[in-house]
Amino acid sequence: MPSAHGVRRRRRDRHGRGLRGPLMPPELPGTRTRAERFDDLVLDAVERLERRWAEPMAAVEFAVEDVPPGDSAAWERPEVALGRFFPATRTQRARIVLYRRPLETRSTDEADLASLVHEVVVEQVAAATGMTPEQVDPRYRADDD
């Protein structure tokens, strides 16, 4: 049937097979975005620590942002933040925020990213609870670079 412009619309591809479906069903892991996979890494790291520190971590909420805000405080180091702890206020719970893009940039592969995410979560939980990272996770190893 010709359209308003006199051009006939094709209902099938050039081989007569019809429209193609999705290349991969949505329930398969290949359809997850990088941000969703990053969120899963953060959840894994948090769940790992919650098994040991459920009570102190119950008062802290976790969040992921793509990049840190440009307005760093005067006492903060000038380097790009990988994560940040925000103490509780009267109106808001304590919050730990991880910054996805800087963490991804510093990682070489998925395993390296998972390790770095875990380290940052441990460091921020230590800041939130007043412990050292080694107390939070005995397997924590700080880089000496």
CSV table of C-alpha atoms in Angstrom, one decimal:
chain,number,residue,atom,x,y,z
A,1,MET,CA,0.0,0.0,0.0
A,2,PRO,CA,1.5,3.4,-1.0
A,3,SER,CA,2.0,5.9,1.8
A,4,ALA,CA,1.0,9.6,1.6
A,5,HIS,CA,4.2,10.3,-0.4
A,6,GLY,CA,3.6,7.6,-2.9
A,7,VAL,CA,6.4,5.4,-1.5
A,8,ARG,CA,5.6,1.9,-0.7
A,9,ARG,CA,6.6,0.7,2.8
A,10,ARG,CA,8.3,-2.6,3.2
A,11,ARG,CA,6.9,-4.9,5.8
A,12,ARG,CA,9.7,-7.4,5.4
A,13,ASP,CA,13.4,-7.3,4.8
A,14,ARG,CA,14.9,-7.8,1.3
A,15,HIS,CA,14.9,-11.6,1.8
A,16,GLY,CA,11.2,-11.7,2.7
A,17,ARG,CA,11.7,-12.9,6.3
A,18,GLY,CA,10.0,-10.1,8.1
A,19,LEU,CA,11.4,-7.9,10.9
A,20,ARG,CA,14.2,-9.2,13.0
A,21,GLY,CA,13.8,-9.8,16.7
A,22,PRO,CA,16.3,-8.9,19.4
A,23,LEU,CA,19.7,-10.4,19.0
A,24,MET,CA,19.8,-11.4,22.6
A,25,PRO,CA,16.9,-12.0,25.0
A,26,PRO,CA,16.7,-9.3,27.7
A,27,GLU,CA,17.0,-11.9,30.5
A,28,LEU,CA,20.6,-12.7,29.5
A,29,PRO,CA,23.5,-10.9,31.2
A,30,GLY,CA,24.8,-9.4,28.0
A,31,THR,CA,22.0,-6.9,28.0
A,32,ARG,CA,23.1,-5.3,31.3
A,33,THR,CA,24.7,-1.9,31.0
A,34,ARG,CA,28.1,-1.0,32.4
A,35,ALA,CA,26.3,1.0,35.1
A,36,GLU,CA,24.2,-1.9,36.1
A,37,ARG,CA,27.2,-4.2,36.3
A,38,PHE,CA,29.0,-1.6,38.4
A,39,ASP,CA,26.0,-1.4,40.7
A,40,ASP,CA,26.2,-5.2,41.1
A,41,LEU,CA,29.9,-4.9,42.1
A,42,VAL,CA,29.1,-2.4,44.7
A,43,LEU,CA,26.3,-4.5,46.1
A,44,ASP,CA,28.6,-7.5,46.2
A,45,ALA,CA,31.3,-5.6,48.2
A,46,VAL,CA,28.7,-4.2,50.6
A,47,GLU,CA,27.0,-7.5,51.2
A,48,ARG,CA,30.4,-9.1,51.9
A,49,LEU,CA,31.1,-6.5,54.6
A,50,GLU,CA,27.5,-6.6,56.0
A,51,ARG,CA,27.9,-10.2,57.0
A,52,ARG,CA,30.6,-9.1,59.5
A,53,TRP,CA,29.4,-5.5,60.3
A,54,ALA,CA,25.7,-5.6,59.9
A,55,GLU,CA,24.9,-3.4,62.9
A,56,PRO,CA,27.2,-0.4,62.2
A,57,MET,CA,26.5,-0.6,58.4
A,58,ALA,CA,22.7,-0.5,59.0
A,59,ALA,CA,22.9,3.2,59.6
A,60,VAL,CA,24.7,3.9,56.3
A,61,GLU,CA,23.2,4.0,52.9
A,62,PHE,CA,25.2,3.5,49.7
A,63,ALA,CA,24.9,5.3,46.4
A,64,VAL,CA,26.6,5.4,43.1
A,65,GLU,CA,27.2,8.5,41.0
A,66,ASP,CA,28.9,8.7,37.6
A,67,VAL,CA,31.4,11.4,38.6
A,68,PRO,CA,32.2,13.3,41.7
A,69,PRO,CA,30.9,16.9,42.0
A,70,GLY,CA,33.3,19.6,40.9
A,71,ASP,CA,33.1,21.5,44.1
A,72,SER,CA,35.5,19.7,46.4
A,73,ALA,CA,36.1,21.1,49.9
A,74,ALA,CA,39.2,23.1,50.7
A,75,TRP,CA,40.6,20.3,52.9
A,76,GLU,CA,40.2,17.6,50.3
A,77,ARG,CA,43.1,16.5,48.1
A,78,PRO,CA,43.0,17.8,44.6
A,79,GLU,CA,42.9,14.4,43.0
A,80,VAL,CA,39.7,12.9,41.7
A,81,ALA,CA,37.7,11.2,44.4
A,82,LEU,CA,36.8,7.5,44.0
A,83,GLY,CA,34.4,7.5,46.8
A,84,ARG,CA,33.2,9.8,49.6
A,85,PHE,CA,31.6,9.4,53.1
A,86,PHE,CA,29.0,12.0,54.1
A,87,PRO,CA,28.2,12.0,57.8
A,88,ALA,CA,24.6,11.8,59.0
A,89,THR,CA,22.7,15.1,59.5
A,90,ARG,CA,19.5,15.7,61.3
A,91,THR,CA,17.5,15.1,58.1
A,92,GLN,CA,19.7,12.5,56.3
A,93,ARG,CA,21.3,9.2,57.1
A,94,ALA,CA,25.1,8.7,56.7
A,95,ARG,CA,25.9,8.0,53.1
A,96,ILE,CA,28.8,6.5,51.2
A,97,VAL,CA,29.0,7.4,47.5
A,98,LEU,CA,31.1,5.6,45.0
A,99,TYR,CA,32.0,7.3,41.7
A,100,ARG,CA,31.7,4.9,38.8
A,101,ARG,CA,33.6,6.6,36.0
A,102,PRO,CA,36.9,7.3,38.0
A,103,LEU,CA,36.9,3.8,39.3
A,104,GLU,CA,36.3,2.3,35.8
A,105,THR,CA,39.1,4.5,34.4
A,106,ARG,CA,41.6,3.2,37.0
A,107,SER,CA,40.8,-0.5,36.3
A,108,THR,CA,42.3,-2.7,33.6
A,109,ASP,CA,39.5,-5.3,33.6
A,110,GLU,CA,36.4,-6.6,35.4
A,111,ALA,CA,38.3,-8.4,38.1
A,112,ASP,CA,40.5,-5.3,38.7
A,113,LEU,CA,37.4,-3.1,38.9
A,114,ALA,CA,35.8,-5.5,41.4
A,115,SER,CA,38.9,-5.4,43.6
A,116,LEU,CA,39.1,-1.6,43.4
A,117,VAL,CA,35.4,-1.2,44.3
A,118,HIS,CA,35.9,-3.5,47.3
A,119,GLU,CA,38.9,-1.5,48.5
A,120,VAL,CA,37.0,1.8,48.2
A,121,VAL,CA,34.0,0.4,50.0
A,122,VAL,CA,36.2,-0.8,52.8
A,123,GLU,CA,38.0,2.6,53.1
A,124,GLN,CA,34.7,4.4,53.2
A,125,VAL,CA,33.1,2.0,55.7
A,126,ALA,CA,36.2,2.5,57.8
A,127,ALA,CA,35.8,6.3,57.7
A,128,ALA,CA,32.1,5.9,58.6
A,129,THR,CA,32.7,3.6,61.6
A,130,GLY,CA,35.9,5.1,62.9
A,131,MET,CA,37.9,1.9,62.3
A,132,THR,CA,40.9,1.3,60.2
A,133,PRO,CA,40.4,-0.5,56.8
A,134,GLU,CA,42.3,-3.5,58.2
A,135,GLN,CA,39.8,-3.8,61.0
A,136,VAL,CA,36.9,-3.6,58.6
A,137,ASP,CA,38.4,-6.3,56.3
A,138,PRO,CA,41.5,-8.1,57.4
A,139,ARG,CA,42.2,-8.9,53.8
A,140,TYR,CA,42.4,-5.2,52.9
A,141,ARG,CA,45.7,-4.2,51.4
A,142,ALA,CA,46.4,-0.5,50.9
A,143,ASP,CA,48.6,0.3,47.9
A,144,ASP,CA,51.9,2.0,48.7
A,145,ASP,CA,52.3,3.9,45.4
